[in-house]
Amino acid sequence: MTTDTTGSRAGTRADRDIHFEVEQFYFEEAALLDDGRFADWLDLLAEDLDYWMPTRTNRLRRQQALSVAARGEAAFYDETKESLAWRIRRFDSGMAWAEDPPSRTRHLITNVMVRHVDPAEHEGFTNSDLWVRSAFLVHRSRLEREENLFAGCRTDILRRTADGLRITRRTILLDQNILQAKNISTFF
């Protein structure tokens, strides 16, 4: 965390009004995803979005730094807004057989921590952008007997625009390293 005598808020905790605004933003996002309103969800994403979910492996305690895949290594998602829009168009085309009939999801978002971005740590961002960490639990059911539970955390950078907050960076880290799901067509 960086503070200086000029009153910079870089790296400092956001005040309760901003924190409340971010929580409400996440609750609305969860409702859009759970209601299958994916085109509306896309509107919450910045044009320069980086949406990344690396894989992870089980490692000994001394090798924990290697347990999460690095950029360029295996990832469940490594997407842009354009590639997510393509996925959503595919859902709507009837050609995404893994989602026909569609899954039912319930996104639970909790443990939200909000800080002003420290530009020294996040190149290209300012301290008016927000660094947010949250925990999630996503229940997915499909057909008669398919049920999946995904748990993990997300680290986001939110940018304030004239249209409200927008997700510009999202890193999703699942707690499980082996997915029992038949597919992963759920957004987090």
JSON list of C-alpha atoms in Angstrom, two decimals:
[
{"chain": "A", "resi": 1, "resn": "MET", "atom": "CA", "xyz": [0.00, 0.00, 0.00]},
{"chain": "A", "resi": 2, "resn": "THR", "atom": "CA", "xyz": [1.33, 3.41, -0.95]},
{"chain": "A", "resi": 3, "resn": "THR", "atom": "CA", "xyz": [0.50, 6.63, 0.84]},
{"chain": "A", "resi": 4, "resn": "ASP", "atom": "CA", "xyz": [2.25, 9.94, 0.53]},
{"chain": "A", "resi": 5, "resn": "THR", "atom": "CA", "xyz": [2.07, 13.37, 2.10]},
{"chain": "A", "resi": 6, "resn": "THR", "atom": "CA", "xyz": [0.13, 14.80, -0.87]},
{"chain": "A", "resi": 7, "resn": "GLY", "atom": "CA", "xyz": [-2.95, 12.77, 0.13]},
{"chain": "A", "resi": 8, "resn": "SER", "atom": "CA", "xyz": [-2.74, 10.07, -2.52]},
{"chain": "A", "resi": 9, "resn": "ARG", "atom": "CA", "xyz": [-5.26, 7.31, -1.97]},
{"chain": "A", "resi": 10, "resn": "ALA", "atom": "CA", "xyz": [-3.28, 4.73, -3.98]},
{"chain": "A", "resi": 11, "resn": "GLY", "atom": "CA", "xyz": [-3.62, 1.35, -2.32]},
{"chain": "A", "resi": 12, "resn": "THR", "atom": "CA", "xyz": [-5.89, 2.60, 0.46]},
{"chain": "A", "resi": 13, "resn": "ARG", "atom": "CA", "xyz": [-9.16, 1.00, 1.46]},
{"chain": "A", "resi": 14, "resn": "ALA", "atom": "CA", "xyz": [-12.20, 2.50, -0.26]},
{"chain": "A", "resi": 15, "resn": "ASP", "atom": "CA", "xyz": [-14.74, 4.29, 1.91]},
{"chain": "A", "resi": 16, "resn": "ARG", "atom": "CA", "xyz": [-18.04, 2.65, 2.84]},
{"chain": "A", "resi": 17, "resn": "ASP", "atom": "CA", "xyz": [-20.01, 4.40, 0.07]},
{"chain": "A", "resi": 18, "resn": "ILE", "atom": "CA", "xyz": [-17.69, 3.05, -2.62]},
{"chain": "A", "resi": 19, "resn": "HIS", "atom": "CA", "xyz": [-17.64, -0.35, -0.92]},
{"chain": "A", "resi": 20, "resn": "PHE", "atom": "CA", "xyz": [-21.45, -0.45, -0.93]},
{"chain": "A", "resi": 21, "resn": "GLU", "atom": "CA", "xyz": [-21.52, 0.64, -4.59]},
{"chain": "A", "resi": 22, "resn": "VAL", "atom": "CA", "xyz": [-19.12, -2.18, -5.54]},
{"chain": "A", "resi": 23, "resn": "GLU", "atom": "CA", "xyz": [-21.12, -4.79, -3.62]},
{"chain": "A", "resi": 24, "resn": "GLN", "atom": "CA", "xyz": [-24.33, -3.69, -5.33]},
{"chain": "A", "resi": 25, "resn": "PHE", "atom": "CA", "xyz": [-22.55, -3.82, -8.70]},
{"chain": "A", "resi": 26, "resn": "TYR", "atom": "CA", "xyz": [-21.50, -7.45, -7.99]},
{"chain": "A", "resi": 27, "resn": "PHE", "atom": "CA", "xyz": [-24.98, -8.43, -6.82]},
{"chain": "A", "resi": 28, "resn": "GLU", "atom": "CA", "xyz": [-26.47, -7.01, -10.02]},
{"chain": "A", "resi": 29, "resn": "GLU", "atom": "CA", "xyz": [-23.82, -8.84, -12.06]},
{"chain": "A", "resi": 30, "resn": "ALA", "atom": "CA", "xyz": [-24.70, -12.12, -10.29]},
{"chain": "A", "resi": 31, "resn": "ALA", "atom": "CA", "xyz": [-28.40, -11.60, -11.02]},
{"chain": "A", "resi": 32, "resn": "LEU", "atom": "CA", "xyz": [-27.71, -11.02, -14.72]},
{"chain": "A", "resi": 33, "resn": "LEU", "atom": "CA", "xyz": [-25.67, -14.23, -14.93]},
{"chain": "A", "resi": 34, "resn": "ASP", "atom": "CA", "xyz": [-28.22, -16.26, -12.98]},
{"chain": "A", "resi": 35, "resn": "ASP", "atom": "CA", "xyz": [-31.06, -14.93, -15.15]},
{"chain": "A", "resi": 36, "resn": "GLY", "atom": "CA", "xyz": [-29.15, -15.86, -18.34]},
{"chain": "A", "resi": 37, "resn": "ARG", "atom": "CA", "xyz": [-28.99, -12.22, -19.43]},
{"chain": "A", "resi": 38, "resn": "PHE", "atom": "CA", "xyz": [-25.51, -12.59, -20.89]},
{"chain": "A", "resi": 39, "resn": "ALA", "atom": "CA", "xyz": [-25.76, -9.74, -23.41]},
{"chain": "A", "resi": 40, "resn": "ASP", "atom": "CA", "xyz": [-26.61, -7.38, -20.54]},
{"chain": "A", "resi": 41, "resn": "TRP", "atom": "CA", "xyz": [-23.71, -8.85, -18.54]},
{"chain": "A", "resi": 42, "resn": "LEU", "atom": "CA", "xyz": [-21.37, -7.97, -21.42]},
{"chain": "A", "resi": 43, "resn": "ASP", "atom": "CA", "xyz": [-22.31, -4.32, -20.91]},
{"chain": "A", "resi": 44, "resn": "LEU", "atom": "CA", "xyz": [-20.60, -4.48, -17.49]},
{"chain": "A", "resi": 45, "resn": "LEU", "atom": "CA", "xyz": [-17.30, -5.41, -19.12]},
{"chain": "A", "resi": 46, "resn": "ALA", "atom": "CA", "xyz": [-14.77, -2.84, -20.38]},
{"chain": "A", "resi": 47, "resn": "GLU", "atom": "CA", "xyz": [-13.76, -2.94, -24.03]},
{"chain": "A", "resi": 48, "resn": "ASP", "atom": "CA", "xyz": [-10.17, -3.75, -23.00]},
{"chain": "A", "resi": 49, "resn": "LEU", "atom": "CA", "xyz": [-11.26, -6.59, -20.69]},
{"chain": "A", "resi": 50, "resn": "ASP", "atom": "CA", "xyz": [-8.80, -9.28, -19.61]},
{"chain": "A", "resi": 51, "resn": "TYR", "atom": "CA", "xyz": [-10.76, -12.27, -18.20]},
{"chain": "A", "resi": 52, "resn": "TRP", "atom": "CA", "xyz": [-8.44, -15.00, -16.98]},
{"chain": "A", "resi": 53, "resn": "MET", "atom": "CA", "xyz": [-8.91, -18.23, -15.02]},
{"chain": "A", "resi": 54, "resn": "PRO", "atom": "CA", "xyz": [-5.61, -20.11, -14.68]},
{"chain": "A", "resi": 55, "resn": "THR", "atom": "CA", "xyz": [-5.43, -23.78, -13.81]},
{"chain": "A", "resi": 56, "resn": "ARG", "atom": "CA", "xyz": [-3.86, -24.89, -10.58]},
{"chain": "A", "resi": 57, "resn": "THR", "atom": "CA", "xyz": [-2.06, -27.97, -9.36]},
{"chain": "A", "resi": 58, "resn": "ASN", "atom": "CA", "xyz": [-1.43, -29.57, -5.99]},
{"chain": "A", "resi": 59, "resn": "ARG", "atom": "CA", "xyz": [2.07, -28.74, -4.78]},
{"chain": "A", "resi": 60, "resn": "LEU", "atom": "CA", "xyz": [4.08, -29.27, -1.66]},
{"chain": "A", "resi": 61, "resn": "ARG", "atom": "CA", "xyz": [4.14, -26.32, 0.72]},
{"chain": "A", "resi": 62, "resn": "ARG", "atom": "CA", "xyz": [7.62, -25.29, -0.43]},
{"chain": "A", "resi": 63, "resn": "GLN", "atom": "CA", "xyz": [6.38, -25.19, -4.08]},
{"chain": "A", "resi": 64, "resn": "GLN", "atom": "CA", "xyz": [3.16, -23.21, -3.53]},
{"chain": "A", "resi": 65, "resn": "ALA", "atom": "CA", "xyz": [4.40, -20.41, -5.79]},
{"chain": "A", "resi": 66, "resn": "LEU", "atom": "CA", "xyz": [4.15, -22.89, -8.69]},
{"chain": "A", "resi": 67, "resn": "SER", "atom": "CA", "xyz": [0.62, -24.12, -7.90]},
{"chain": "A", "resi": 68, "resn": "VAL", "atom": "CA", "xyz": [-1.13, -21.53, -10.10]},
{"chain": "A", "resi": 69, "resn": "ALA", "atom": "CA", "xyz": [-0.39, -21.49, -13.83]},
{"chain": "A", "resi": 70, "resn": "ALA", "atom": "CA", "xyz": [1.41, -18.39, -15.08]},
{"chain": "A", "resi": 71, "resn": "ARG", "atom": "CA", "xyz": [0.35, -16.28, -18.05]},
{"chain": "A", "resi": 72, "resn": "GLY", "atom": "CA", "xyz": [0.85, -18.24, -21.24]},
{"chain": "A", "resi": 73, "resn": "GLU", "atom": "CA", "xyz": [0.37, -21.57, -19.46]},
{"chain": "A", "resi": 74, "resn": "ALA", "atom": "CA", "xyz": [-2.83, -23.61, -19.23]},
{"chain": "A", "resi": 75, "resn": "ALA", "atom": "CA", "xyz": [-6.00, -21.69, -18.36]},
{"chain": "A", "resi": 76, "resn": "PHE", "atom": "CA", "xyz": [-9.70, -22.51, -18.23]},
{"chain": "A", "resi": 77, "resn": "TYR", "atom": "CA", "xyz": [-10.42, -19.01, -19.53]},
{"chain": "A", "resi": 78, "resn": "ASP", "atom": "CA", "xyz": [-8.10, -16.51, -21.21]},
{"chain": "A", "resi": 79, "resn": "GLU", "atom": "CA", "xyz": [-10.61, -14.18, -22.79]},
{"chain": "A", "resi": 80, "resn": "THR", "atom": "CA", "xyz": [-11.31, -10.70, -24.06]},
{"chain": "A", "resi": 81, "resn": "LYS", "atom": "CA", "xyz": [-14.67, -8.99, -24.25]},
{"chain": "A", "resi": 82, "resn": "GLU", "atom": "CA", "xyz": [-14.82, -9.92, -27.93]},
{"chain": "A", "resi": 83, "resn": "SER", "atom": "CA", "xyz": [-14.18, -13.62, -27.30]},
{"chain": "A", "resi": 84, "resn": "LEU", "atom": "CA", "xyz": [-16.77, -13.70, -24.49]},
{"chain": "A", "resi": 85, "resn": "ALA", "atom": "CA", "xyz": [-19.27, -12.04, -26.85]},
{"chain": "A", "resi": 86, "resn": "TRP", "atom": "CA", "xyz": [-18.52, -14.79, -29.38]},
{"chain": "A", "resi": 87, "resn": "ARG", "atom": "CA", "xyz": [-19.23, -17.46, -26.73]},
{"chain": "A", "resi": 88, "resn": "ILE", "atom": "CA", "xyz": [-22.53, -15.79, -25.88]},
{"chain": "A", "resi": 89, "resn": "ARG", "atom": "CA", "xyz": [-23.55, -15.56, -29.54]},
{"chain": "A", "resi": 90, "resn": "ARG", "atom": "CA", "xyz": [-22.81, -19.29, -29.81]},
{"chain": "A", "resi": 91, "resn": "PHE", "atom": "CA", "xyz": [-25.16, -19.97, -26.86]},
{"chain": "A", "resi": 92, "resn": "ASP", "atom": "CA", "xyz": [-27.90, -18.07, -28.67]},
{"chain": "A", "resi": 93, "resn": "SER", "atom": "CA", "xyz": [-27.26, -19.88, -31.98]},
{"chain": "A", "resi": 94, "resn": "GLY", "atom": "CA", "xyz": [-28.34, -23.27, -30.67]},
{"chain": "A", "resi": 95, "resn": "MET", "atom": "CA", "xyz": [-24.94, -24.73, -31.58]},
{"chain": "A", "resi": 96, "resn": "ALA", "atom": "CA", "xyz": [-23.63, -24.83, -27.99]},
{"chain": "A", "resi": 97, "resn": "TRP", "atom": "CA", "xyz": [-24.96, -28.29, -27.24]},
{"chain": "A", "resi": 98, "resn": "ALA", "atom": "CA", "xyz": [-23.40, -28.33, -23.78]},
{"chain": "A", "resi": 99, "resn": "GLU", "atom": "CA", "xyz": [-25.81, -25.52, -22.92]},
{"chain": "A", "resi": 100, "resn": "ASP", "atom": "CA", "xyz": [-28.98, -26.79, -24.59]},
{"chain": "A", "resi": 101, "resn": "PRO", "atom": "CA", "xyz": [-31.00, -27.00, -22.43]},
{"chain": "A", "resi": 102, "resn": "PRO", "atom": "CA", "xyz": [-29.24, -24.21, -20.53]},
{"chain": "A", "resi": 103, "resn": "SER", "atom": "CA", "xyz": [-27.70, -24.55, -17.10]},
{"chain": "A", "resi": 104, "resn": "ARG", "atom": "CA", "xyz": [-29.28, -22.97, -14.07]},
{"chain": "A", "resi": 105, "resn": "THR", "atom": "CA", "xyz": [-26.81, -21.11, -11.87]},
{"chain": "A", "resi": 106, "resn": "ARG", "atom": "CA", "xyz": [-26.74, -19.31, -8.57]},
{"chain": "A", "resi": 107, "resn": "HIS", "atom": "CA", "xyz": [-23.80, -16.97, -7.96]},
{"chain": "A", "resi": 108, "resn": "LEU", "atom": "CA", "xyz": [-23.10, -16.11, -4.32]},
{"chain": "A", "resi": 109, "resn": "ILE", "atom": "CA", "xyz": [-20.57, -13.29, -3.89]},
{"chain": "A", "resi": 110, "resn": "THR", "atom": "CA", "xyz": [-19.04, -12.50, -0.50]},
{"chain": "A", "resi": 111, "resn": "ASN", "atom": "CA", "xyz": [-15.93, -11.30, 1.37]},
{"chain": "A", "resi": 112, "resn": "VAL", "atom": "CA", "xyz": [-15.67, -8.21, -0.84]},
{"chain": "A", "resi": 113, "resn": "MET", "atom": "CA", "xyz": [-12.57, -6.08, -0.19]},
{"chain": "A", "resi": 114, "resn": "VAL", "atom": "CA", "xyz": [-12.17, -2.80, -2.09]},
{"chain": "A", "resi": 115, "resn": "ARG", "atom": "CA", "xyz": [-9.04, -0.67, -2.42]},
{"chain": "A", "resi": 116, "resn": "HIS", "atom": "CA", "xyz": [-8.00, 2.16, -4.69]},
{"chain": "A", "resi": 117, "resn": "VAL", "atom": "CA", "xyz": [-5.55, 0.87, -7.28]},
{"chain": "A", "resi": 118, "resn": "ASP", "atom": "CA", "xyz": [-1.90, 1.58, -6.67]},
{"chain": "A", "resi": 119, "resn": "PRO", "atom": "CA", "xyz": [-0.58, 2.63, -10.13]},
{"chain": "A", "resi": 120, "resn": "ALA", "atom": "CA", "xyz": [2.90, 1.51, -9.08]},
{"chain": "A", "resi": 121, "resn": "GLU", "atom": "CA", "xyz": [1.57, -2.06, -8.87]},
{"chain": "A", "resi": 122, "resn": "HIS", "atom": "CA", "xyz": [-0.87, -1.92, -11.81]},
{"chain": "A", "resi": 123, "resn": "GLU", "atom": "CA", "xyz": [0.57, -0.21, -14.86]},
{"chain": "A", "resi": 124, "resn": "GLY", "atom": "CA", "xyz": [-1.94, 1.71, -16.96]},
{"chain": "A", "resi": 125, "resn": "PHE", "atom": "CA", "xyz": [-4.37, 2.27, -14.08]},
{"chain": "A", "resi": 126, "resn": "THR", "atom": "CA", "xyz": [-4.93, 5.19, -11.71]},
{"chain": "A", "resi": 127, "resn": "ASN", "atom": "CA", "xyz": [-5.89, 5.46, -8.07]},
{"chain": "A", "resi": 128, "resn": "SER", "atom": "CA", "xyz": [-9.45, 6.29, -9.13]},
{"chain": "A", "resi": 129, "resn": "ASP", "atom": "CA", "xyz": [-9.72, 2.70, -10.41]},
{"chain": "A", "resi": 130, "resn": "LEU", "atom": "CA", "xyz": [-10.66, 0.07, -7.85]},
{"chain": "A", "resi": 131, "resn": "TRP", "atom": "CA", "xyz": [-8.90, -3.18, -6.95]},
{"chain": "A", "resi": 132, "resn": "VAL", "atom": "CA", "xyz": [-11.45, -5.66, -5.63]},
{"chain": "A", "resi": 133, "resn": "ARG", "atom": "CA", "xyz": [-11.10, -9.14, -4.23]},
{"chain": "A", "resi": 134, "resn": "SER", "atom": "CA", "xyz": [-14.19, -11.27, -3.63]},
{"chain": "A", "resi": 135, "resn": "ALA", "atom": "CA", "xyz": [-15.06, -14.87, -2.86]},
{"chain": "A", "resi": 136, "resn": "PHE", "atom": "CA", "xyz": [-17.67, -16.77, -4.83]},
{"chain": "A", "resi": 137, "resn": "LEU", "atom": "CA", "xyz": [-19.70, -19.92, -4.69]},
{"chain": "A", "resi": 138, "resn": "VAL", "atom": "CA", "xyz": [-21.45, -20.88, -7.92]},
{"chain": "A", "resi": 139, "resn": "HIS", "atom": "CA", "xyz": [-23.99, -23.68, -7.96]},
{"chain": "A", "resi": 140, "resn": "ARG", "atom": "CA", "xyz": [-24.79, -25.03, -11.41]},
{"chain": "A", "resi": 141, "resn": "SER", "atom": "CA", "xyz": [-27.47, -27.54, -12.25]},
{"chain": "A", "resi": 142, "resn": "ARG", "atom": "CA", "xyz": [-28.43, -28.93, -15.60]},
{"chain": "A", "resi": 143, "resn": "LEU", "atom": "CA", "xyz": [-30.79, -31.62, -16.84]},
{"chain": "A", "resi": 144, "resn": "GLU", "atom": "CA", "xyz": [-32.07, -33.99, -14.17]},
{"chain": "A", "resi": 145, "resn": "ARG", "atom": "CA", "xyz": [-28.93, -34.98, -12.30]},
{"chain": "A", "resi": 146, "resn": "GLU", "atom": "CA", "xyz": [-26.02, -32.74, -13.28]},
{"chain": "A", "resi": 147, "resn": "GLU", "atom": "CA", "xyz": [-24.90, -30.56, -10.40]},
{"chain": "A", "resi": 148, "resn": "ASN", "atom": "CA", "xyz": [-21.64, -28.73, -9.94]},
{"chain": "A", "resi": 149, "resn": "LEU", "atom": "CA", "xyz": [-20.28, -26.48, -7.26]},
{"chain": "A", "resi": 150, "resn": "PHE", "atom": "CA", "xyz": [-17.48, -24.03, -8.02]},
{"chain": "A", "resi": 151, "resn": "ALA", "atom": "CA", "xyz": [-15.78, -22.11, -5.21]},
{"chain": "A", "resi": 152, "resn": "GLY", "atom": "CA", "xyz": [-12.94, -19.64, -5.37]},
{"chain": "A", "resi": 153, "resn": "CYS", "atom": "CA", "xyz": [-11.91, -16.02, -5.44]},
{"chain": "A", "resi": 154, "resn": "ARG", "atom": "CA", "xyz": [-11.84, -13.26, -8.01]},
{"chain": "A", "resi": 155, "resn": "THR", "atom": "CA", "xyz": [-9.48, -10.32, -8.20]},
{"chain": "A", "resi": 156, "resn": "ASP", "atom": "CA", "xyz": [-10.83, -7.50, -10.33]},
{"chain": "A", "resi": 157, "resn": "ILE", "atom": "CA", "xyz": [-9.90, -4.02, -11.40]},
{"chain": "A", "resi": 158, "resn": "LEU", "atom": "CA", "xyz": [-12.98, -1.86, -11.87]},
{"chain": "A", "resi": 159, "resn": "ARG", "atom": "CA", "xyz": [-12.94, 1.36, -13.85]},
{"chain": "A", "resi": 160, "resn": "ARG", "atom": "CA", "xyz": [-15.45, 4.12, -13.31]},
{"chain": "A", "resi": 161, "resn": "THR", "atom": "CA", "xyz": [-17.01, 5.32, -16.59]},
{"chain": "A", "resi": 162, "resn": "ALA", "atom": "CA", "xyz": [-19.85, 7.66, -17.52]},
{"chain": "A", "resi": 163, "resn": "ASP", "atom": "CA", "xyz": [-22.06, 4.54, -17.60]},
{"chain": "A", "resi": 164, "resn": "GLY", "atom": "CA", "xyz": [-20.95, 3.31, -14.17]},
{"chain": "A", "resi": 165, "resn": "LEU", "atom": "CA", "xyz": [-18.41, 0.75, -13.01]},
{"chain": "A", "resi": 166, "resn": "ARG", "atom": "CA", "xyz": [-16.91, -1.59, -15.61]},
{"chain": "A", "resi": 167, "resn": "ILE", "atom": "CA", "xyz": [-14.80, -4.71, -15.11]},
{"chain": "A", "resi": 168, "resn": "THR", "atom": "CA", "xyz": [-11.52, -4.23, -16.92]},
{"chain": "A", "resi": 169, "resn": "ARG", "atom": "CA", "xyz": [-9.45, -7.05, -15.36]},
{"chain": "A", "resi": 170, "resn": "ARG", "atom": "CA", "xyz": [-10.74, -10.26, -13.77]},
{"chain": "A", "resi": 171, "resn": "THR", "atom": "CA", "xyz": [-8.58, -13.09, -12.48]},
{"chain": "A", "resi": 172, "resn": "ILE", "atom": "CA", "xyz": [-10.58, -16.09, -11.25]},
{"chain": "A", "resi": 173, "resn": "LEU", "atom": "CA", "xyz": [-8.96, -18.73, -9.10]},
{"chain": "A", "resi": 174, "resn": "LEU", "atom": "CA", "xyz": [-10.93, -21.88, -8.39]},
{"chain": "A", "resi": 175, "resn": "ASP", "atom": "CA", "xyz": [-10.26, -23.71, -5.15]},
{"chain": "A", "resi": 176, "resn": "GLN", "atom": "CA", "xyz": [-10.44, -27.07, -6.91]},
{"chain": "A", "resi": 177, "resn": "ASN", "atom": "CA", "xyz": [-7.76, -28.12, -9.36]},
{"chain": "A", "resi": 178, "resn": "ILE", "atom": "CA", "xyz": [-9.70, -30.96, -10.99]},
{"chain": "A", "resi": 179, "resn": "LEU", "atom": "CA", "xyz": [-13.14, -30.08, -12.28]},
{"chain": "A", "resi": 180, "resn": "GLN", "atom": "CA", "xyz": [-15.84, -32.70, -11.93]},
{"chain": "A", "resi": 181, "resn": "ALA", "atom": "CA", "xyz": [-18.09, -30.80, -14.34]},
{"chain": "A", "resi": 182, "resn": "LYS", "atom": "CA", "xyz": [-18.65, -32.24, -17.83]},
{"chain": "A", "resi": 183, "resn": "ASN", "atom": "CA", "xyz": [-17.94, -28.79, -19.24]},
{"chain": "A", "resi": 184, "resn": "ILE", "atom": "CA", "xyz": [-17.15, -25.31, -18.04]},
{"chain": "A", "resi": 185, "resn": "SER", "atom": "CA", "xyz": [-19.55, -22.99, -19.77]},
{"chain": "A", "resi": 186, "resn": "THR", "atom": "CA", "xyz": [-20.28, -20.94, -16.67]},
{"chain": "A", "resi": 187, "resn": "PHE", "atom": "CA", "xyz": [-19.13, -17.33, -16.30]},
{"chain": "A", "resi": 188, "resn": "PHE", "atom": "CA", "xyz": [-17.71, -16.22, -12.97]}
]
